[in-house]
JSON list of C-alpha atoms in Angstrom, two decimals:
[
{"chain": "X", "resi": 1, "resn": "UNK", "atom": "CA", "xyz": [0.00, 0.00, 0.00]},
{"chain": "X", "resi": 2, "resn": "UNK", "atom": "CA", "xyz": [1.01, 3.75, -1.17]},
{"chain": "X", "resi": 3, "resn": "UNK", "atom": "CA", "xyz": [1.71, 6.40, 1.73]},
{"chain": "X", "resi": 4, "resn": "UNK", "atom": "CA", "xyz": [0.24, 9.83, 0.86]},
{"chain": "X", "resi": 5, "resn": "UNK", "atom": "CA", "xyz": [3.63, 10.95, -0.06]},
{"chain": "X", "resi": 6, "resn": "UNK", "atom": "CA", "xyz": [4.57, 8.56, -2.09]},
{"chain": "X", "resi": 7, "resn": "UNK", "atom": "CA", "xyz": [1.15, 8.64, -4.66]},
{"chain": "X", "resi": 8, "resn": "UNK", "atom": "CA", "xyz": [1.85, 12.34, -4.75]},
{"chain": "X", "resi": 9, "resn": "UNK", "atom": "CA", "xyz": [5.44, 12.12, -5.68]},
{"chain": "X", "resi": 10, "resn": "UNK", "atom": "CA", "xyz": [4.22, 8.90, -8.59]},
{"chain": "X", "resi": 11, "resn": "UNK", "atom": "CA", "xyz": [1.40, 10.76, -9.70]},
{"chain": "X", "resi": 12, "resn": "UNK", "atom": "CA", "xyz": [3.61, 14.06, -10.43]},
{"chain": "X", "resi": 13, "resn": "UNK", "atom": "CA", "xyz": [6.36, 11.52, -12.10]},
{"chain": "X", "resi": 14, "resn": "UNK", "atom": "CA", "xyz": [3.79, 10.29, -14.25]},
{"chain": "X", "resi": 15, "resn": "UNK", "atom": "CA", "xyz": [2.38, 13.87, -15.19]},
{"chain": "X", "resi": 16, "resn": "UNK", "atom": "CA", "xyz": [5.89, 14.76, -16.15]},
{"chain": "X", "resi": 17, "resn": "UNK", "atom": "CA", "xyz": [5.80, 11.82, -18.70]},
{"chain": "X", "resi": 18, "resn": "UNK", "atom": "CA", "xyz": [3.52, 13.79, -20.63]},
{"chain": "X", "resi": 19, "resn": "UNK", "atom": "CA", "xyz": [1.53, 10.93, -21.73]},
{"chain": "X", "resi": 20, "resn": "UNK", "atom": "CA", "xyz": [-1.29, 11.98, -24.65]},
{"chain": "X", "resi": 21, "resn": "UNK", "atom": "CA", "xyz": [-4.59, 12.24, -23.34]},
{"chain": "X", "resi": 22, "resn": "UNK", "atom": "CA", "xyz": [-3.39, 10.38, -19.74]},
{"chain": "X", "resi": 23, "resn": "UNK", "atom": "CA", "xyz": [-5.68, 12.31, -17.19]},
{"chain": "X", "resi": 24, "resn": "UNK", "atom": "CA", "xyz": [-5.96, 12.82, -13.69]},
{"chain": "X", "resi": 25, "resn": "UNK", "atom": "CA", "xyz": [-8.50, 9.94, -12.98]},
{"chain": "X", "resi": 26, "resn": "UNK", "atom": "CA", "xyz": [-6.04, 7.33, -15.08]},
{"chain": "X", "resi": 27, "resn": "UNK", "atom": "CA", "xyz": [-3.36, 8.08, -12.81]},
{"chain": "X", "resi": 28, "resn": "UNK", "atom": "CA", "xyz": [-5.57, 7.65, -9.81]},
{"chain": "X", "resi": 29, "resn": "UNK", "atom": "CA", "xyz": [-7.05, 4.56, -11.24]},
{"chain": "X", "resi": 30, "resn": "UNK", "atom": "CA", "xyz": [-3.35, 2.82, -12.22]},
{"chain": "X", "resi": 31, "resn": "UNK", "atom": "CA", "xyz": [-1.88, 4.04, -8.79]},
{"chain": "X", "resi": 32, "resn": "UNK", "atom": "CA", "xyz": [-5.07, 2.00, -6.96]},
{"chain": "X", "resi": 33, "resn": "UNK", "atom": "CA", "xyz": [-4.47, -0.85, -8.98]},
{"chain": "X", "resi": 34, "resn": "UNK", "atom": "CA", "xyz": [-0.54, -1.08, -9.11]},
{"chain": "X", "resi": 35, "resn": "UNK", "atom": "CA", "xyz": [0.17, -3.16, -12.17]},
{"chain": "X", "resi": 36, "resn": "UNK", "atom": "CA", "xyz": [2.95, -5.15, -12.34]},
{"chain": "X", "resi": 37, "resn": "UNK", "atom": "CA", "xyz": [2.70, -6.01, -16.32]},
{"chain": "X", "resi": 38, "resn": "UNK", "atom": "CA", "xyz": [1.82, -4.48, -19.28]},
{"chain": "X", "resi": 39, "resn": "UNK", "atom": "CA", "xyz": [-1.38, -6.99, -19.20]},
{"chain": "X", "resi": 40, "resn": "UNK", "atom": "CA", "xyz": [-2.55, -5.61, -15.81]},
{"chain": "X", "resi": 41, "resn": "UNK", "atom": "CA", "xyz": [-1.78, -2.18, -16.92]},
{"chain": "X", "resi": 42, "resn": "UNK", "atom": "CA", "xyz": [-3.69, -2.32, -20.38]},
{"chain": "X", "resi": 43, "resn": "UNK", "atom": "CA", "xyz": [-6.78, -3.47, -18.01]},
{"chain": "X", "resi": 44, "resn": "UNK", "atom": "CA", "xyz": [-6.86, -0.16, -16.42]},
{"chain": "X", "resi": 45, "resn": "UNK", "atom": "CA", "xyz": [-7.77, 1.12, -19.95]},
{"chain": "X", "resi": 46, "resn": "UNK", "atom": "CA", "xyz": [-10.19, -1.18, -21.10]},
{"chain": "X", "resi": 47, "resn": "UNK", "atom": "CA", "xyz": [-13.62, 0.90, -21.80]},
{"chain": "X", "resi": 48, "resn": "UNK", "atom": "CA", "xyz": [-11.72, 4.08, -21.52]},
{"chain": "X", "resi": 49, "resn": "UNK", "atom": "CA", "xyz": [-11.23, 6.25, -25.18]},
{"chain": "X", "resi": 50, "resn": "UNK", "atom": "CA", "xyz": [-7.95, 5.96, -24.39]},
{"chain": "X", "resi": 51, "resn": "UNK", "atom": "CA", "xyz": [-5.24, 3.57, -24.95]},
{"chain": "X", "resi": 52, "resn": "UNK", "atom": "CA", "xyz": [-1.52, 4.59, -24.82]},
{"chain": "X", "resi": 53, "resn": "UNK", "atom": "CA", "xyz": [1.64, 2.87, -27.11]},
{"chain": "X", "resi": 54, "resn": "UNK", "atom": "CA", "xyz": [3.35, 0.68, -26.09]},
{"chain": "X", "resi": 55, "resn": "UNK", "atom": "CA", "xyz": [6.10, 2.56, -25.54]},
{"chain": "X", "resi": 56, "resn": "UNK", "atom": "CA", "xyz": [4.36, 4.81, -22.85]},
{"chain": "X", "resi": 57, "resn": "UNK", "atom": "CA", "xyz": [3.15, 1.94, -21.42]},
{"chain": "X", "resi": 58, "resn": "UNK", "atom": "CA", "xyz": [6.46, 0.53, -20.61]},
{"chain": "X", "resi": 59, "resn": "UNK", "atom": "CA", "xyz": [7.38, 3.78, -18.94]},
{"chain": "X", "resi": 60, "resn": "UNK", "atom": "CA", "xyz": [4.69, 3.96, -16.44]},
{"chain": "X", "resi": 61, "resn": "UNK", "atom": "CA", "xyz": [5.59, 0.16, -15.67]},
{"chain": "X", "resi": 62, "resn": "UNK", "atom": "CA", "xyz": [9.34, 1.36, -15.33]},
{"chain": "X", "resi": 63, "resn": "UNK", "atom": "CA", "xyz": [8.29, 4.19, -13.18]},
{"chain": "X", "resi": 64, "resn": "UNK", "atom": "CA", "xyz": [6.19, 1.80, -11.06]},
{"chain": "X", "resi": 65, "resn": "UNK", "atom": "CA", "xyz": [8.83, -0.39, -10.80]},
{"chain": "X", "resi": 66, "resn": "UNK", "atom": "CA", "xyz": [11.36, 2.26, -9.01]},
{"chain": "X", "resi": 67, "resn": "UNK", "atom": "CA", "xyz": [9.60, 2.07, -6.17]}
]
């Protein structure tokens, strides 16, 4: 489980990846979840108009994975 501090520090990480069309709630919604693979984290976007390359979706598992 996230401290306070530490979802504040990911989420501003992964506004500073500058991700197309990534908003506020799909940060919220991968830091709840906490994938560990790109399968997990491609089920946060399922039935949402978005769906990021593959390439972005590697970074927000790398930054993830820092922790």
């Amino acid at each position: 489980k996230l401290k306070p501090n530490q979802i504040g520090t990911l989420r501003e990480k992964m506004n500073s990846l500058n991700i197309p069309r990534l908003k506020e709630r799909h940060i919220y919604k991968i830091l709840d979840i906490y994938p560990q693979d790109i399968d997990s984290l491609k089920a946060v976007f399922s039935g949402e108009n978005i769906q990021p390359k593959q390439e972005d979706l590697n970074r927000i598992l790398t930054l993830l994975n820092e922790r």
